[in-house]
Amino acid sequence: SQTIHQWPATLVQPVGSPLSLECTVEGTSNPNLYWYRQAAGRGLQLLFYSVGIGQISSEVPQNLSASRPQDRQFILSSKKLLLSDSGFYLCAWTGTGHTDTQYFGPGTRLTVL
Amino acid sequence: QKEVEQNSGPLSVPEGAIASLNCTYSDRGSQSFFWYRQYSGKSPELIMFIYSNGDKEDGRFTAQLNKASQYVSLLIRDSQPSDSATYLCAVPMEYGNKLVFGAGTILRVKS
């Protein structure tokens, strides 16, 4: 069966520090991968998605970037965090039964102080 | 740009009652619809998806789709306190295998 992992689970970072969040998927190959952010009490905002290695589409211009160095690995990065980057970061992948069905990882809660 | 609208709630129902959650969407060409449940502090989990007009039942959950009126509903029968969560409706975008999510409806089931 397929499993999606995210780490770290929680993170507290000072303003201006770098960021690296990692997402990996097991049990499938060539998945579509997605990064979302959910601010406190808000809906899901799609940040990036990828249909293959090295292929990244950005949905919202900001100080975040994403990379996909391996088929089942998706990384979210920032060189300098802002207070507004605080939130719940979710990685998702599309299932094999229907390409639109997305399954979410456990998430990373980021607090920028 | 597709839009998905949900009443933010909270919707409060007594234990054992039927909870009815509604979602409207702007793109008349949308073909599939998804319901996710999100407990506080947790990630969304898929409950159901529906492609055809009418009802789809899975245990205590029933999804209802009305393409002519452009709404999709989720009914939860015999509501339990453990059903208290935020319910998200999602519709695929036309291109790119992306989903548009509604802001979610908070459901509170009171024992």
XYZ file of C-alpha atoms in Angstrom:
224
model
C 0.000 0.000 0.000
C 1.012 3.596 -0.501
C 2.331 5.741 2.333
C 3.283 9.392 2.442
C 5.723 10.816 4.975
C 6.516 14.360 5.959
C 9.135 15.704 8.295
C 9.611 17.349 10.545
C 6.200 17.210 12.203
C 6.670 20.556 13.919
C 9.171 23.331 13.469
C 9.807 26.671 15.140
C 12.091 28.988 13.213
C 13.181 32.615 13.585
C 12.372 35.195 10.934
C 15.042 35.259 8.255
C 16.177 31.682 8.770
C 16.139 29.064 5.976
C 13.589 26.286 5.637
C 13.588 22.790 4.257
C 10.564 20.496 4.487
C 10.616 17.039 3.012
C 7.920 14.756 1.673
C 8.370 11.207 0.442
C 5.904 8.715 -0.976
C 6.241 4.947 -0.798
C 4.495 2.216 -2.733
C 3.911 4.044 -6.001
C 5.896 5.397 -8.902
C 5.695 8.637 -10.880
C 3.094 10.263 -8.624
C 1.902 13.829 -9.000
C 3.033 15.681 -5.875
C 1.629 18.817 -4.275
C 2.547 21.304 -1.536
C -0.262 23.140 0.242
C -0.251 25.649 3.066
C -3.083 26.110 5.508
C -2.965 29.219 7.663
C -4.722 29.077 11.035
C -8.478 28.840 10.509
C -8.136 29.119 6.749
C -8.545 26.913 3.698
C -5.935 25.063 1.680
C -3.670 27.130 -0.556
C -1.865 25.234 -3.314
C 1.762 26.350 -3.428
C 3.488 24.008 -5.882
C 2.804 20.844 -7.810
C 4.992 18.472 -9.775
C 4.211 15.875 -12.419
C 7.749 14.474 -12.585
C 11.383 14.776 -11.548
C 12.608 18.329 -11.942
C 9.177 19.566 -13.076
C 7.765 22.189 -10.722
C 4.783 24.487 -11.228
C 4.366 27.438 -8.890
C 0.881 28.601 -8.021
C 1.661 31.551 -5.769
C 4.701 33.823 -6.199
C 6.423 34.168 -2.832
C 9.668 33.465 -1.041
C 9.164 29.703 -1.147
C 10.530 27.250 -3.693
C 10.103 23.556 -4.364
C 12.246 20.834 -5.840
C 11.768 17.223 -6.843
C 15.178 15.582 -6.921
C 13.799 12.031 -7.014
C 10.593 10.442 -8.283
C 9.015 10.113 -4.858
C 10.639 13.020 -3.039
C 9.327 16.566 -2.882
C 11.077 19.356 -0.984
C 9.805 22.775 0.040
C 12.431 25.416 0.776
C 12.943 29.019 1.667
C 16.108 31.076 1.968
C 14.602 33.570 4.438
C 11.414 32.917 6.339
C 8.794 35.602 6.960
C 6.282 35.762 9.787
C 3.562 35.176 7.200
C 5.094 31.802 6.315
C 3.713 30.317 9.534
C 1.126 27.627 8.917
C 0.390 23.981 8.392
C 2.257 22.611 5.362
C 0.735 19.618 3.665
C 2.156 17.377 0.986
C -0.225 15.374 -1.166
C -0.038 12.864 -3.996
C -2.469 11.523 -6.542
C -3.674 7.958 -6.164
C -3.563 5.254 -8.801
C -7.328 4.690 -9.043
C -8.154 8.158 -10.329
C -5.535 10.741 -11.041
C -7.530 13.521 -9.397
C -7.863 11.789 -6.026
C -5.338 13.374 -3.701
C -4.057 11.832 -0.492
C -2.402 13.967 2.139
C 0.606 13.429 4.335
C 0.508 14.123 8.092
C 1.717 17.713 7.649
C 4.357 19.972 9.155
C 3.310 22.728 11.521
C 5.657 25.687 11.058
C 5.809 28.620 13.441
C 7.958 31.577 12.465
C 8.831 33.869 15.374
C -11.091 30.164 -12.330
C -13.216 27.549 -10.651
C -14.776 28.433 -7.334
C -16.052 26.183 -4.618
C -18.258 27.640 -1.908
C -19.092 26.176 1.482
C -20.845 27.614 4.499
C -18.123 27.957 7.132
C -20.498 27.046 9.984
C -20.209 25.886 12.601
C -23.044 23.471 11.944
C -24.233 22.011 15.238
C -26.294 18.835 15.345
C -27.268 16.566 18.233
C -25.839 13.073 18.455
C -27.821 10.630 16.339
C -29.174 13.277 13.962
C -28.443 13.678 10.250
C -25.825 16.291 9.407
C -26.160 17.894 5.987
C -23.164 19.664 4.484
C -23.446 21.551 1.227
C -21.045 22.719 -1.444
C -21.677 24.738 -4.600
C -19.298 25.060 -7.518
C -18.999 27.509 -10.367
C -17.853 25.343 -13.291
C -20.802 23.609 -14.897
C -18.368 21.260 -16.662
C -17.012 19.746 -13.445
C -17.223 15.963 -13.539
C -15.965 14.732 -10.184
C -16.279 15.885 -6.603
C -14.479 14.996 -3.410
C -15.259 15.248 0.280
C -12.453 15.365 2.824
C -12.648 15.376 6.602
C -10.081 17.284 8.648
C -9.816 16.920 12.388
C -8.321 19.828 14.278
C -4.552 19.803 13.918
C -4.569 16.909 11.460
C -4.324 16.562 7.708
C -7.389 16.095 5.469
C -8.517 12.542 4.797
C -10.641 11.473 1.866
C -14.168 10.396 2.770
C -15.884 10.022 -0.575
C -15.833 10.983 -4.200
C -18.734 11.102 -6.618
C -18.907 11.372 -10.388
C -22.509 10.737 -11.339
C -25.723 12.569 -10.611
C -27.666 11.120 -7.735
C -26.584 9.528 -4.491
C -23.574 7.495 -3.459
C -23.637 5.758 -0.108
C -20.759 4.486 1.994
C -21.677 3.426 5.492
C -23.133 6.389 7.344
C -22.062 8.795 4.608
C -24.075 9.698 1.511
C -22.857 12.056 -1.180
C -25.500 13.688 -3.340
C -24.689 15.354 -6.633
C -26.955 17.648 -8.621
C -25.098 18.875 -11.687
C -28.017 20.936 -12.977
C -28.057 22.984 -9.791
C -24.278 22.773 -9.364
C -24.205 21.545 -5.823
C -22.924 18.510 -4.020
C -23.943 17.504 -0.512
C -22.625 15.195 2.146
C -25.096 13.606 4.547
C -23.879 11.970 7.736
C -26.478 9.699 9.329
C -26.492 8.868 13.020
C -23.969 11.629 13.698
C -21.442 10.890 16.420
C -19.253 13.250 18.468
C -16.296 11.705 16.605
C -17.700 13.203 13.387
C -16.929 16.690 14.733
C -14.422 18.076 12.246
C -14.077 20.404 9.283
C -15.410 18.991 6.020
C -13.789 20.131 2.798
C -15.338 19.932 -0.649
C -12.981 19.766 -3.656
C -13.409 19.932 -7.414
C -10.706 19.179 -10.018
C -9.379 22.005 -12.121
C -9.707 21.581 -15.836
C -5.965 21.108 -16.349
C -3.004 19.917 -14.369
C -4.521 17.358 -12.021
C -5.151 20.010 -9.397
C -8.038 20.350 -6.979
C -9.876 23.498 -5.937
C -10.878 23.272 -2.286
C -13.672 25.040 -0.511
C -12.857 26.744 2.771
C -14.618 23.985 4.679
C -17.613 23.640 6.992
C -17.070 23.077 10.699
C -19.366 20.348 12.066
C -20.002 19.953 15.782
C -21.916 16.945 17.017
C -23.152 17.409 20.572
C -23.712 14.452 22.860
